[in-house]
Structures are given as structure tokens and as C-alpha cells.
mmCIF file of C-alpha atoms and ligand atoms in Angstrom:
data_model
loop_
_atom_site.group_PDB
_atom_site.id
_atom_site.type_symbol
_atom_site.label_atom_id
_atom_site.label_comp_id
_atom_site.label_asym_id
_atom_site.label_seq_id
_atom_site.Cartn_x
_atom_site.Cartn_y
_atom_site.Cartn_z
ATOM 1 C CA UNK W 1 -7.073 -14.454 -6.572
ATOM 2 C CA UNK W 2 -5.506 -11.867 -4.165
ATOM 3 C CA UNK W 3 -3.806 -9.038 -6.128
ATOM 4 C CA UNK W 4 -1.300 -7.233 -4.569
ATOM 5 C CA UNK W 5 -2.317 -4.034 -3.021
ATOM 6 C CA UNK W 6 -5.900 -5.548 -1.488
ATOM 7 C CA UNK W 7 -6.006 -5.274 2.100
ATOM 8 C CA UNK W 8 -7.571 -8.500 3.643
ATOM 9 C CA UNK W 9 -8.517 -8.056 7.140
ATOM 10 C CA UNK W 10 -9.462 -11.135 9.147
ATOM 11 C CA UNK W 11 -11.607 -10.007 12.544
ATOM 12 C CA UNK W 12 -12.987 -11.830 15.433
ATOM 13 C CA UNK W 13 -15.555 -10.987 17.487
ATOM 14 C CA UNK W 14 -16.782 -12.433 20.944
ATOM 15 C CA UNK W 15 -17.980 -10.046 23.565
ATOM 16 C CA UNK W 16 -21.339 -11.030 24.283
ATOM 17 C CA UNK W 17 -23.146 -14.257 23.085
ATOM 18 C CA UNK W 18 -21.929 -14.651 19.475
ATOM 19 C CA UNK W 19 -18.619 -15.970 18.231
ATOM 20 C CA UNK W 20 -17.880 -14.107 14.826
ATOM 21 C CA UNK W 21 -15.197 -14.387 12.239
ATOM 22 C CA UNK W 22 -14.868 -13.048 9.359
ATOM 23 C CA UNK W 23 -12.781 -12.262 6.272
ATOM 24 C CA UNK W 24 -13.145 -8.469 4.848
ATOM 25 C CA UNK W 25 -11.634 -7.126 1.373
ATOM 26 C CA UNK W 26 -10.603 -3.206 1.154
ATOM 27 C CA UNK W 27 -12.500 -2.430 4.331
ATOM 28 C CA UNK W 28 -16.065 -3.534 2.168
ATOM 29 C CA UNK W 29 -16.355 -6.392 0.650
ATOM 30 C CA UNK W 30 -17.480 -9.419 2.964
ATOM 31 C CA UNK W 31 -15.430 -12.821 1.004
ATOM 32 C CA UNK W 32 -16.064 -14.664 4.559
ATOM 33 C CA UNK W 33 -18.332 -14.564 7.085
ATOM 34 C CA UNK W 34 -19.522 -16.765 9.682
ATOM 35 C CA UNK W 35 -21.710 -16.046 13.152
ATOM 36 C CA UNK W 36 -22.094 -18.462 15.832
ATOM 37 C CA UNK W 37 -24.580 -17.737 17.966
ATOM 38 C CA UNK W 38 -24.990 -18.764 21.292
ATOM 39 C CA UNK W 39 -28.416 -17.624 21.926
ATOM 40 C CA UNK W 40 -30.233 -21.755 22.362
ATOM 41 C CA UNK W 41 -27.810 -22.222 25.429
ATOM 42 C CA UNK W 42 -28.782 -18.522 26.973
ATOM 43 C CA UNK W 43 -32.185 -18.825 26.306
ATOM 44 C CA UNK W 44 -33.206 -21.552 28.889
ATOM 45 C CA UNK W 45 -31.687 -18.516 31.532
ATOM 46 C CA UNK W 46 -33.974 -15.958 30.130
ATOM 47 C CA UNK W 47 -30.457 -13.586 29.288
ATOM 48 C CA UNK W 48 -27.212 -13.969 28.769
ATOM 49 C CA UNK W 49 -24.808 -16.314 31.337
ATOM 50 C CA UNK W 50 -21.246 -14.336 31.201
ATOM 51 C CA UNK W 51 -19.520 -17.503 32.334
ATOM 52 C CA UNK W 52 -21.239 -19.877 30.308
ATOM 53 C CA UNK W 53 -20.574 -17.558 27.479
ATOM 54 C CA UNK W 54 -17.004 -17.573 27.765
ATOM 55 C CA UNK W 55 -16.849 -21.266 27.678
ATOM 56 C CA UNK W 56 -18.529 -21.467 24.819
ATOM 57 C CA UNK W 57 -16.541 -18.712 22.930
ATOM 58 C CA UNK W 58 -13.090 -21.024 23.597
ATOM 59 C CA UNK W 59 -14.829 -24.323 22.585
ATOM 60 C CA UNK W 60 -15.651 -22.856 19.107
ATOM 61 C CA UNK W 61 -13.520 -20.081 18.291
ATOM 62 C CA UNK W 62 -11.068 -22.104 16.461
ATOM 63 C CA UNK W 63 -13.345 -23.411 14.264
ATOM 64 C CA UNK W 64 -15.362 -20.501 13.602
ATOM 65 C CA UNK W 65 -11.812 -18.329 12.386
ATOM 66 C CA UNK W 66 -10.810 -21.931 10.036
ATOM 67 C CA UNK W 67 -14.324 -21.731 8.938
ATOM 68 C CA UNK W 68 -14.578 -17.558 7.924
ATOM 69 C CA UNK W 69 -10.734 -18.364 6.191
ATOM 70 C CA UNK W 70 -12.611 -21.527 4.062
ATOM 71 C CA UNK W 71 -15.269 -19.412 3.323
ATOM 72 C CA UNK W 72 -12.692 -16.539 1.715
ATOM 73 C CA UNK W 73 -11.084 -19.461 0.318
ATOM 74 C CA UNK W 74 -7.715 -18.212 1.669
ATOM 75 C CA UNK W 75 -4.841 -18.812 4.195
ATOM 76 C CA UNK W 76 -3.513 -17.188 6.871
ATOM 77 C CA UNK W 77 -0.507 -16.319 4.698
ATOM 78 C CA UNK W 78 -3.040 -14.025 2.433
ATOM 79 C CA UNK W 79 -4.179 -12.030 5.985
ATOM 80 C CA UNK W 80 -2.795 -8.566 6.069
ATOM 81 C CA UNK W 81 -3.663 -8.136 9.833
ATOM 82 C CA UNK W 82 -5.889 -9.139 12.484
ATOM 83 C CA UNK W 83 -8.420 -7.077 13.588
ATOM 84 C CA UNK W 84 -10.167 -8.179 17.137
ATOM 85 C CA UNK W 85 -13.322 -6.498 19.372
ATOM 86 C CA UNK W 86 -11.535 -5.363 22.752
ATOM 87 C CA UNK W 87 -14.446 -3.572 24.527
ATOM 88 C CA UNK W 88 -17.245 -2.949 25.183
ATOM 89 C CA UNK W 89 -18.934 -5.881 26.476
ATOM 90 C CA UNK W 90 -18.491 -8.821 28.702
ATOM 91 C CA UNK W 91 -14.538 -9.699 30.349
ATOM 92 C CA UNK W 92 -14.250 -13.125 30.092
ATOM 93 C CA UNK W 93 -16.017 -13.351 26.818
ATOM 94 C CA UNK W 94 -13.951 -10.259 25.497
ATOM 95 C CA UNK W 95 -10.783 -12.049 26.457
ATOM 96 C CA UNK W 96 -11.373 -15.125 24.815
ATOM 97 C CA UNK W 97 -11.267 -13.361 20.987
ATOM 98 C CA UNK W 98 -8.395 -11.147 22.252
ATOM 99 C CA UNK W 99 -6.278 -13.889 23.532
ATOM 100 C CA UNK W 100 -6.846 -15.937 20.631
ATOM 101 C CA UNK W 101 -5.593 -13.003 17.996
ATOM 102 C CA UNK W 102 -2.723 -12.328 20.261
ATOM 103 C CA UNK W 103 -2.056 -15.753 19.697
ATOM 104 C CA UNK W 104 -2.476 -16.105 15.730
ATOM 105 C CA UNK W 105 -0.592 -12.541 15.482
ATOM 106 C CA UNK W 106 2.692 -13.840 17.064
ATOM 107 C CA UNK W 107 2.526 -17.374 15.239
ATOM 108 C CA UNK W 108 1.396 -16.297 11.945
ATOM 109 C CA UNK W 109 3.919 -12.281 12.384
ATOM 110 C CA UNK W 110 0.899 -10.390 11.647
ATOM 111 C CA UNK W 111 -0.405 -6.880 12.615
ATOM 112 C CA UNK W 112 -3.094 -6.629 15.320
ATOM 113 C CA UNK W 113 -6.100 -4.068 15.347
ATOM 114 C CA UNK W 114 -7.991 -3.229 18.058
ATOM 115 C CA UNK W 115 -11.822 -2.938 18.280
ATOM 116 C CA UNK W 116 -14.030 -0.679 19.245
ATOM 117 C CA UNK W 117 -17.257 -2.834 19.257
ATOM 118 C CA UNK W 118 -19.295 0.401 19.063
ATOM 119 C CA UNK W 119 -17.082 1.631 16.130
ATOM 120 C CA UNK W 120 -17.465 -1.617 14.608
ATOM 121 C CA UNK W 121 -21.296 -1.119 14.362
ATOM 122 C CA UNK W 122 -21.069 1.789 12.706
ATOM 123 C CA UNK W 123 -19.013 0.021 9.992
ATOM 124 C CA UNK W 124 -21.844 -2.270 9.103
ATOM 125 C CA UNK W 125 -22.704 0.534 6.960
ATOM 126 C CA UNK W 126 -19.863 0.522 4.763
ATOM 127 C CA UNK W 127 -20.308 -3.085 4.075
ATOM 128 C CA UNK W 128 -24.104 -2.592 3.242
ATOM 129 C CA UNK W 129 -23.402 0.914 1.141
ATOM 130 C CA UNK W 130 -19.958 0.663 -0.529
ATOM 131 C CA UNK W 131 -20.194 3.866 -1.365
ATOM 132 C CA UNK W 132 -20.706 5.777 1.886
ATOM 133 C CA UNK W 133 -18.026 7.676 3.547
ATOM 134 C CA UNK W 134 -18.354 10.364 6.101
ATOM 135 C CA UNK W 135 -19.937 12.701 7.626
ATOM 136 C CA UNK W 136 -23.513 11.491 8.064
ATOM 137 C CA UNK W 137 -25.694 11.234 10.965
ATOM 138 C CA UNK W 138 -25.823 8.018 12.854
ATOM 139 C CA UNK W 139 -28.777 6.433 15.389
ATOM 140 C CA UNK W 140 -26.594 3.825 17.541
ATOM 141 C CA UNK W 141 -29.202 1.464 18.980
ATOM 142 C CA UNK W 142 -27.543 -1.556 20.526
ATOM 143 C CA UNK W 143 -28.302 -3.861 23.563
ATOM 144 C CA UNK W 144 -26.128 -1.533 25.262
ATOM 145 C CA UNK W 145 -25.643 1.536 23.860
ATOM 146 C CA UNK W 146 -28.367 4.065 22.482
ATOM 147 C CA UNK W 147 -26.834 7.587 21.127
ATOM 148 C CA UNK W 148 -26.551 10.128 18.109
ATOM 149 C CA UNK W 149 -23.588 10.166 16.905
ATOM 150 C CA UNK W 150 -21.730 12.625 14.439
ATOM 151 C CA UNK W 151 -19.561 10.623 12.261
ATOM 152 C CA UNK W 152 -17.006 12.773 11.068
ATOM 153 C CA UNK W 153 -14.580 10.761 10.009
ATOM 154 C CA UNK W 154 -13.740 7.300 10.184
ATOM 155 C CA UNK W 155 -12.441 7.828 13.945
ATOM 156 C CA UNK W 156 -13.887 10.974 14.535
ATOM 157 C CA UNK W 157 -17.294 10.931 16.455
ATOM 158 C CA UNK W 158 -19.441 13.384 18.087
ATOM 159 C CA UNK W 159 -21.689 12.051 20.602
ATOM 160 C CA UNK W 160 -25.002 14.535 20.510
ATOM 161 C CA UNK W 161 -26.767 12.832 22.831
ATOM 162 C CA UNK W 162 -27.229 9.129 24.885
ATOM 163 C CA UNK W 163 -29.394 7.442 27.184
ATOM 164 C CA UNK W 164 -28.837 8.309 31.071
ATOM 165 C CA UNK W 165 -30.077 4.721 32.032
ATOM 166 C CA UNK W 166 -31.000 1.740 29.786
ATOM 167 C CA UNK W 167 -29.928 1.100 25.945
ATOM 168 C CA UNK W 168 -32.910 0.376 23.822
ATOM 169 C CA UNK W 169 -31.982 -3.138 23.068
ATOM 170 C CA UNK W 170 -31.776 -3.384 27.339
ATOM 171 C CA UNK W 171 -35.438 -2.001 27.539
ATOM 172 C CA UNK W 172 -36.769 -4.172 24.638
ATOM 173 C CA UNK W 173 -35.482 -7.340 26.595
ATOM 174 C CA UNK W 174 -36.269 -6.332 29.581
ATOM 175 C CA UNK W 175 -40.538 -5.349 28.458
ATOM 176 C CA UNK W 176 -39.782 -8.576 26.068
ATOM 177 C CA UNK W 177 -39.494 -10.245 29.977
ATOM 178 C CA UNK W 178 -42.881 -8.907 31.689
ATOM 179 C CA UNK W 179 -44.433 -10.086 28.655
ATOM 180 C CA UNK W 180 -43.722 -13.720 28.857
ATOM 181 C CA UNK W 181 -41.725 -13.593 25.872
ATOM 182 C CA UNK W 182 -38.628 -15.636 25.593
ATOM 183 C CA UNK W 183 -35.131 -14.214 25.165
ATOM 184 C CA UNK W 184 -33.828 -12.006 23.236
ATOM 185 C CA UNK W 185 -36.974 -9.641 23.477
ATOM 186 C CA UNK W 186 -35.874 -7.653 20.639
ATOM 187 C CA UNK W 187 -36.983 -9.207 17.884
ATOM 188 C CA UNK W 188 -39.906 -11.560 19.566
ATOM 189 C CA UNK W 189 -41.814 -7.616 20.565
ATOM 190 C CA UNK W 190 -40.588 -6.673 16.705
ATOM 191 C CA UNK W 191 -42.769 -9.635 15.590
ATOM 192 C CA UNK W 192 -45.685 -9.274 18.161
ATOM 193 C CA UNK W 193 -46.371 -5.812 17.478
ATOM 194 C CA UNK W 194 -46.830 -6.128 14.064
ATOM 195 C CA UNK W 195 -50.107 -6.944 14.755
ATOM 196 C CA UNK W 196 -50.766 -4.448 17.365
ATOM 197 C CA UNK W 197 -51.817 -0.776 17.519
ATOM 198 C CA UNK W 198 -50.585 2.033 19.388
ATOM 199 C CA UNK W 199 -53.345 2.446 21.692
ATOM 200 C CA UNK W 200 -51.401 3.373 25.297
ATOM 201 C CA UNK W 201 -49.601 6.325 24.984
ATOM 202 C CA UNK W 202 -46.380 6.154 26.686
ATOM 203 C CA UNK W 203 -44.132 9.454 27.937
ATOM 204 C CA UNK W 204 -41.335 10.477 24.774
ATOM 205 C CA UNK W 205 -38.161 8.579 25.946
ATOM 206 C CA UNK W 206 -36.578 12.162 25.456
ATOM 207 C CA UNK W 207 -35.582 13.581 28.292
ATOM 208 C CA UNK W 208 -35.696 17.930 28.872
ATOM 209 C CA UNK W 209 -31.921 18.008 27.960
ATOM 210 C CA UNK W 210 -32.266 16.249 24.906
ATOM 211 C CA UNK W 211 -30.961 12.808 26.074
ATOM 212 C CA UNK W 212 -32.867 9.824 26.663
ATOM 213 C CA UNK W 213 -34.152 7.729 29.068
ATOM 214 C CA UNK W 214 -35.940 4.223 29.449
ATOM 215 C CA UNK W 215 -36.250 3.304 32.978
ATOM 216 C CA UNK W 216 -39.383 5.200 33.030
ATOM 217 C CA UNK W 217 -40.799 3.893 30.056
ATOM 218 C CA UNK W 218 -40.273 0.207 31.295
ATOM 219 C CA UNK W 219 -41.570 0.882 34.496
ATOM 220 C CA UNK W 220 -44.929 2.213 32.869
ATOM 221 C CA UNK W 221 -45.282 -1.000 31.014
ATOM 222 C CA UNK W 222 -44.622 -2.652 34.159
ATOM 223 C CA UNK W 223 -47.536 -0.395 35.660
ATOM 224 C CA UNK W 224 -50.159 -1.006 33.055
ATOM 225 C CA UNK W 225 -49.893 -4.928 32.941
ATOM 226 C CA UNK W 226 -49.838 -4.993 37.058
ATOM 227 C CA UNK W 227 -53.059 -2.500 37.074
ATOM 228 C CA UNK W 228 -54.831 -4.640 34.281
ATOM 229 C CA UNK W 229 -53.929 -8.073 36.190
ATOM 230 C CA UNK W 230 -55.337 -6.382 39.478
ATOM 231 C CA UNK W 231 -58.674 -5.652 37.538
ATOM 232 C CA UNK W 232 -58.561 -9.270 36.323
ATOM 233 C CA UNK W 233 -58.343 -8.038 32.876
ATOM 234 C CA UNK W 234 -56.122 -9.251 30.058
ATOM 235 C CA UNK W 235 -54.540 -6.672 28.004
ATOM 236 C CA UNK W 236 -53.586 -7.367 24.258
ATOM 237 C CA UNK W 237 -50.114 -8.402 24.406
ATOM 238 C CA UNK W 238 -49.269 -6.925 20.895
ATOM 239 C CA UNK W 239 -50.970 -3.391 21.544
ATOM 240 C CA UNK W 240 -48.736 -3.175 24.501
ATOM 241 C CA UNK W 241 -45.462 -4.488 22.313
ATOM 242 C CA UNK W 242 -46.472 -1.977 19.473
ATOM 243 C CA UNK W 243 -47.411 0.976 21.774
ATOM 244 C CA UNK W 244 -43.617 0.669 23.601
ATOM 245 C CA UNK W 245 -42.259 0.271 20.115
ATOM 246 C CA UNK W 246 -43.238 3.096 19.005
ATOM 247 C CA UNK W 247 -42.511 5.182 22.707
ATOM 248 C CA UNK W 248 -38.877 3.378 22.782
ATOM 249 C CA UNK W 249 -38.365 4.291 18.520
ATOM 250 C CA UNK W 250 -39.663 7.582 17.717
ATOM 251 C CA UNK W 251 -37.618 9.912 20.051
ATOM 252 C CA UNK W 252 -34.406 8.298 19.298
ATOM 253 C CA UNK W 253 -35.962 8.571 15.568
ATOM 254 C CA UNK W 254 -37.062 12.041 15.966
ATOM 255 C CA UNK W 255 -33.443 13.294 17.762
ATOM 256 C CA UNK W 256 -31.743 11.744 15.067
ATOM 257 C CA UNK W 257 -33.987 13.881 12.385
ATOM 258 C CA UNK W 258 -33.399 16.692 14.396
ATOM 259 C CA UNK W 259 -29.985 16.811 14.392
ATOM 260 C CA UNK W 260 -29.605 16.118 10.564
ATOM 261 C CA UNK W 261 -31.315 19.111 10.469
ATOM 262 C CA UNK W 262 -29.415 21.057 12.661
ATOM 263 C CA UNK W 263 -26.187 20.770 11.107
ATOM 264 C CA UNK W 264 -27.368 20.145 7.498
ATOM 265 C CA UNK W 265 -26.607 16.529 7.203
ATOM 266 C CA UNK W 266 -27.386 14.991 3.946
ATOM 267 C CA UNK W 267 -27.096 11.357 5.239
ATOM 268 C CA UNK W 268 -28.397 9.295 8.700
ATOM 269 C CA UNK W 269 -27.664 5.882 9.321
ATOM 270 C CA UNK W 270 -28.430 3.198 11.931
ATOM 271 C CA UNK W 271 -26.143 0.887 13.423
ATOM 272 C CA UNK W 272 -26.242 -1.848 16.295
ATOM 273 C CA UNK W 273 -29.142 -4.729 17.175
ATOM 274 C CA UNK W 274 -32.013 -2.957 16.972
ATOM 275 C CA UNK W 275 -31.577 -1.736 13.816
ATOM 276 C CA UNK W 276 -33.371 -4.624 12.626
ATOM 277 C CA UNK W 277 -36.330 -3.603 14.038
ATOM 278 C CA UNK W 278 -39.253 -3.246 11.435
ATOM 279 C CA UNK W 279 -41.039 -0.053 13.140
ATOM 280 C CA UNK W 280 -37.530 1.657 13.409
ATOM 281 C CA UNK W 281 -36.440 0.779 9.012
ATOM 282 C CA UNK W 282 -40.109 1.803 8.009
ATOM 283 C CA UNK W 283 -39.963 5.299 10.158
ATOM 284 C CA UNK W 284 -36.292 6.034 8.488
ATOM 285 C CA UNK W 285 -37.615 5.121 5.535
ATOM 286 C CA UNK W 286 -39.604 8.288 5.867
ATOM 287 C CA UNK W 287 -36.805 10.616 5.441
ATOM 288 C CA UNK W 288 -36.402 9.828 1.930
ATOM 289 C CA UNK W 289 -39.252 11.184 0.913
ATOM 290 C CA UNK W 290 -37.577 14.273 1.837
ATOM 291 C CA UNK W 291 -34.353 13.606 -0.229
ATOM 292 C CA UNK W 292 -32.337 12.496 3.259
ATOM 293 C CA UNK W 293 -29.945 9.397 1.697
ATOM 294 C CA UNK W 294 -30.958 6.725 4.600
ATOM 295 C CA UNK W 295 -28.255 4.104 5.034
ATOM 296 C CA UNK W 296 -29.849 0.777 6.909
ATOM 297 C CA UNK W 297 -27.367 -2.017 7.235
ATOM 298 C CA UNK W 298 -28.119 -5.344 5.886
ATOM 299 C CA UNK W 299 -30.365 -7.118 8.769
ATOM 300 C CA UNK W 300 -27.419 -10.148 8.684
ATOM 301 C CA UNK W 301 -25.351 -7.288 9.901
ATOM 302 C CA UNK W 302 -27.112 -5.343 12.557
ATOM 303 C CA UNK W 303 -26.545 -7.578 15.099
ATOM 304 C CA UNK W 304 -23.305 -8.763 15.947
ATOM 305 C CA UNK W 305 -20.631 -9.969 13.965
ATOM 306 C CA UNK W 306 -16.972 -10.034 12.922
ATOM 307 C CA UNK W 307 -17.279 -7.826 9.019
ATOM 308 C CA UNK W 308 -18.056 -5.064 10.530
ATOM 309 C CA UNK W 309 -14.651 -5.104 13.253
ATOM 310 C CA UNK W 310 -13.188 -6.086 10.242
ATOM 311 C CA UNK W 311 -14.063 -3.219 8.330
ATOM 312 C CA UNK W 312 -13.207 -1.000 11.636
ATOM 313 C CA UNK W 313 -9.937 -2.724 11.515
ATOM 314 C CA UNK W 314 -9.277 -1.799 8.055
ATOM 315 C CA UNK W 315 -9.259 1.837 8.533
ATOM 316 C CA UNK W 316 -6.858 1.401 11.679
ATOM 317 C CA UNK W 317 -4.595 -0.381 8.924
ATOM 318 C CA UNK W 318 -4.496 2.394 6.613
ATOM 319 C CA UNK W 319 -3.343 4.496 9.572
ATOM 320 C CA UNK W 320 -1.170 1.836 11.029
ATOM 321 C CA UNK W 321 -3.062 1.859 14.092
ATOM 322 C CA UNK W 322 -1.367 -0.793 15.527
ATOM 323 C CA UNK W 323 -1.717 -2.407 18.688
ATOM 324 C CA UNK W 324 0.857 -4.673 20.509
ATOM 325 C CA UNK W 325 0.597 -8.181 22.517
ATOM 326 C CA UNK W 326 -0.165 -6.640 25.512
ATOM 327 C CA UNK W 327 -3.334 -5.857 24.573
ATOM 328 C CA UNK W 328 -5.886 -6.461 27.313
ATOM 329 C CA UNK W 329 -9.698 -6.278 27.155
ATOM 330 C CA UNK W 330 -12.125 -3.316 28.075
ATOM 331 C CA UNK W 331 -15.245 -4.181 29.173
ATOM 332 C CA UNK W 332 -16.420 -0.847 29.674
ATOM 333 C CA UNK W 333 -14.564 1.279 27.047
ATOM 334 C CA UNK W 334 -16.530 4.555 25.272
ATOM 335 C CA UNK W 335 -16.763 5.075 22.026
ATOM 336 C CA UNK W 336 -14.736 8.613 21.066
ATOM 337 C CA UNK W 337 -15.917 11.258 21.597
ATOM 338 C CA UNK W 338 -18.687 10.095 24.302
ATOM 339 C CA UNK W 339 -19.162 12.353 26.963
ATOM 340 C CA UNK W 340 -20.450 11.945 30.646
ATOM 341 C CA UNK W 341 -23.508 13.157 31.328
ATOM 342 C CA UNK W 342 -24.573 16.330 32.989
HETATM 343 O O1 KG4 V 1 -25.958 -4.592 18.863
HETATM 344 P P1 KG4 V 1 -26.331 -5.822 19.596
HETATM 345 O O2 KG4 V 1 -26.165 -7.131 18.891
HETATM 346 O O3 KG4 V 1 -25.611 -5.901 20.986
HETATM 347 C C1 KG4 V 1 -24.845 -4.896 21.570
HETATM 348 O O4 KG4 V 1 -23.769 -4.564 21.013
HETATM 349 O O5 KG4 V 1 -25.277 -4.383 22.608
HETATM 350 O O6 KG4 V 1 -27.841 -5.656 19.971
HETATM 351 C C2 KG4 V 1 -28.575 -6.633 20.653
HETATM 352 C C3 KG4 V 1 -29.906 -6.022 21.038
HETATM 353 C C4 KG4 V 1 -30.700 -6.904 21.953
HETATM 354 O O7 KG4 V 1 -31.151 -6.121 23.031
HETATM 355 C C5 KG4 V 1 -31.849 -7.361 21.059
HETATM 356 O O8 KG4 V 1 -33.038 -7.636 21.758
HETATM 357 C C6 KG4 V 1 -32.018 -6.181 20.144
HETATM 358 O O9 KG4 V 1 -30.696 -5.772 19.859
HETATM 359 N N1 KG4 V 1 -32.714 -6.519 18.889
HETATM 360 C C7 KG4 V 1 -33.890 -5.966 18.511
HETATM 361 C C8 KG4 V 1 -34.239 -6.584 17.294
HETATM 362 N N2 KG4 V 1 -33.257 -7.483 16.972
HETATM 363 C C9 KG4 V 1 -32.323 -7.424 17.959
HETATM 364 N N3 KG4 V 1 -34.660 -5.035 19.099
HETATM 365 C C10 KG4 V 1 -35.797 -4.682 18.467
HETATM 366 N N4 KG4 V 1 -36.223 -5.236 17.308
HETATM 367 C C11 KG4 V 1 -35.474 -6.189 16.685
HETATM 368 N N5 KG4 V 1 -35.881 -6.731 15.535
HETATM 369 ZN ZN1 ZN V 2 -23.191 -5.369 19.449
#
């Protein structure tokens, strides 16, 4: 039953490889939810096929939004506004979700919202903790993206720091490559190094300014499996995954400590992909031992989906930050308050 001042936001998400819808109450509460991932077709490419993506976001788009609605058990006609991911990620896969809310907001006369992607995986927070608000601390680790990020308010961020060259989730697929492992990387190293140790220690991904870099880091591993193969030895596949774990985790982990620190934070959270990576929840969970709250979303909602651009959305709503038909997409647009490096 929808009672009369709940705020249902529907959003739609499609800017990489996974075509999301989803139904959000109040800004937290999931009531639909579906995910359609796309990641069986990419695979046989070894990464992700923009064009081929697209495609497949226009084929089942349709049916994933009818299937979030069933889910929610409601109709259109119950939607307060739709809320749609406009940027960051791939064009033609970005334009597919926003031509398709453009379309359902003119038929149907209802709001539209747009996404930040990288706002909208910040969000999966408030859908995992109900209770969270801002400020805290937050450890952005995405295929794309890797950053500390202030979280002021809702729509206030301040970017502390950000990789100069790969994102985390970029370096994990990429090692995840040399390796033999199949595609995505992220969470086939996650599983492999579980039985590893840490026995090749790799450079800090920190860099002297304080940012953070992973070109070098992937180019050791490179090194060390090219030197071993020249020797005609074999190294142990999950040493190496656990040893660039823990190089590509702890100084993003350690930064993100840091600044808590600095500026007296009481809370840290995690948000995008690799957020579901084992090494990365079990070192956060360290910080409660020193009476840090430690805010890890759901692992259903670290990687992409629509709840959390709902749930982005929703806060636009309350601020009637609307956006009109002419809406385009933004495949490289910064989250606020990002600023170029030095
Ligand atoms: O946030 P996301 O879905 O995409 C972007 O918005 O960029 O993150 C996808 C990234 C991929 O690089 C994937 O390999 C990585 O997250 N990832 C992981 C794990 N699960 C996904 N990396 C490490 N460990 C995992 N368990
Ligand atoms: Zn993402």
C-alpha cells in the first residue's frame, strides 16, 4: 500500500555491462530490484564490447524496468519520478537508459533525475545502513574510479585524493589478464588469493603527493611472471593474486584511515565494485576495533545497479533537482568536487 507522502523513485541504470532497474522507497528501502548482467556475452572477449553492450541494453531494458515495477508490486502511476545514470561510463550504453527515461517521463508526465553514477555508489550505503547520513569518510573503489572522498552532504563532496592512472577495479582486471584468469578479474584474484600469502612485496600504490597510482604496480606483476617464465619457473598463481591484493588495498585503505583521522571523522565507508573484495571488508573491519562506525554496502550492491541511482535520485527530488528532455549522456562526467591533478 503506498501512503501518501512516500517518495517512490524508479531508476535505471546501463552504463557499462549491466542493465539495472529498480524501485526505491524514501531514498532507502529497496521494494524492487532487478540486475541484468551482461557479463556471459563479454566474457568470451576477455572485457567489455561497448557496441555489443549497447545492443544488449535496448533488447532488455524494457523488460528489466516491467520486471523491477512487478517486483514493487506497483504501476507507473505510483512512480514519483524517474531517476536515470547519465555519466560516467560508456556513450552508447549510457544513452540507451537515458533515452528510454526520457521516453517513460513524457508518456507517463513524470519528473526526471539525473545520475551521477559515482554519486550513485556512494548511495549504496544508505540502502545497506538506513541510518547513515553525512559526513563520513568514503573509499570509492570502482572499475573506474579510485578516490577519498569527503561526503559532506548528500551533494557535497570533497575529493582528498585519486588515482593519476588506473582505477583499482582497472588494475585488478587487467593483473586478473596476465594471470590467465577469465573476465572480470576482480572477483576471480578475490577468490585465488584467498589461498595465497603475501610473499612479493610490491611498491605502496601511494604516490609522494598522497594520490595513487597503479600503472606501476601492474607493470611489476607483469615483471615478476615474465622473469619467472624466463627462468622456466612457475610462480604460485595465488601468492602473486594475494601479494597485489594487498599492494593495490592497503594504501587506498591506509589514506582512507588517514584522513578519518585528520579531520576527526567518526564514520568511513566504501562504495563501488571492489568493495566486495574480501581482503579490502576484513582490513575495514579493523577500524572498529578502534570505535570507527565502518559502513560496507551489501555485496548485492557494490557492484552496479539501479537502488543505489535510485536512492541518488531521491535526494535530487527532495531538492527538485530536476532535469529536462534534453538531457544527453556524459561519458566522462566528475563527480563534484573532483579536482585535476597537479
Ligand atoms: O563499480 P563497478 O561495478 O564499475 C564501475 O563503476 O567502474 O566496479 C567493477 C569493478 C571491476 O573492475 C571488477 O573487477 C571489480 O569491480 N570487482 C572486484 C571484486 N568484485 C568486482 N575487485 C576485487 N575484488 C572483488 N571481489
Ligand atoms: Zn559502477
Amino acid at each position: 500500500m503506498k501512503h501518501y507522502n512516500d517518495i517512490y523513485i524508479l531508476g535505471i541504470e546501463s552504463s557499462c555491462d549491466e542493465t539495472a532497474a529498480a524501485v526505491v522507497k524514501n531514498g532507502r528501502e529497496i521494494v524492487g530490484n532487478v540486475v541484468l548482467s551482461q557479463i556471459d556475452i563479454h566474457r568470451l572477449y576477455g572485457g567489455v564490447v561497448p557496441e555489443i553492450a549497447s545492443r544488449n541494453h535496448v533488447e532488455v531494458v524494457d523488460k528489466v524496468v516491467k520486471a523491477a515495477l512487478e517486483e514493487a508490486n506497483l504501476s507507473l502511476s505510483d512512480i514519483n519520478a524517474v531517476a536515470v545514470t547519465y555519466g560516467a561510463g560508456l556513450v552508447g550504453a549510457l544513452l540507451v537508459g537515458v533515452s528510454y527515461a526520457k521516453g517513460l517521463c513524457q508518456a507517463a508526465n513524470l519528473p526526471l533525475l539525473a545520475v551521477n553514477h559515482i554519486e550513485g555508489h556512494i548511495c549504496a550505503n544508505y540502502l545497506t545502513y538506513p541510518d547513515l547520513t553525512p559526513p563520513y569518510v568514503c573509499l570509492l573503489a570502482s572499475g573506474g574510479h579510485t578516490a577519498i572522498v569527503n561526503v559532506i552532504d548528500y551533494d557535497v563532496y570533497d575529493v582528498v585524493c585519486s588515482t593519476v592512472d588506473d582505477a583499482v577495479g582497472e588494475a585488478f582486471d587487467k593483473v586478473a589478464r596476465v594471470l590467465g584468469l577469465p573476465y572480470p578479474g576482480g572477483p576471480q584474484i578475490d577468490r585465488l588469493s584467498q589461498t595465497g600469502e603475501n610473499v612479493y612485496p610490491f611498491h605502496s600504490v601511494v604516490t609522494s603527493n598522497g594520490n595513487f597510482s597503479y600503472s606501476g604496480l601492474k607493470t611489476a606483476v607483469i615483471n615478476l611472471l615474465h622473469n619467472a617464465e624466463q627462468r622456466g619457473e612457475t610462480l604460485n598463481k595465488a601468492d602473486v593474486a594475494k601479494s597485489f591484493t594487498v599492494a593495490a588495498i592497503d594504501g587506498p585503505v591506509d589514506r582512507l584511515r588517514g584522513e578519518a583521522e585528520r579531520n576527526g571523522a567518526r564514520t568511513v565507508a566504501v562504495a563501488g565494485g571492489v568493495g566486495a573484495n574480501g581482503y579490502l571488508r576484513a582490513r575495514m573491519a579493523e577500524f572498529e576495533r578502534d570505535g570507527l562506525r565502518v559502513c560496507l554496502p551489501k555485496l548485492a550492491l557494490c557492484g552496479d545497479n539501479a537502488a543505489m541511482i535510485a536512492s541518488r535520485g531521491y535526494y535530487m527530488f527532495v531538492k527538485k533537482e530536476f532535469s529536462d528532455l534534453a538531457l544527453n549522456a556524459c561519458p566522462t562526467l566528475k563527480l563534484r568536487g573532483e579536482k585535476p591533478h597537479r
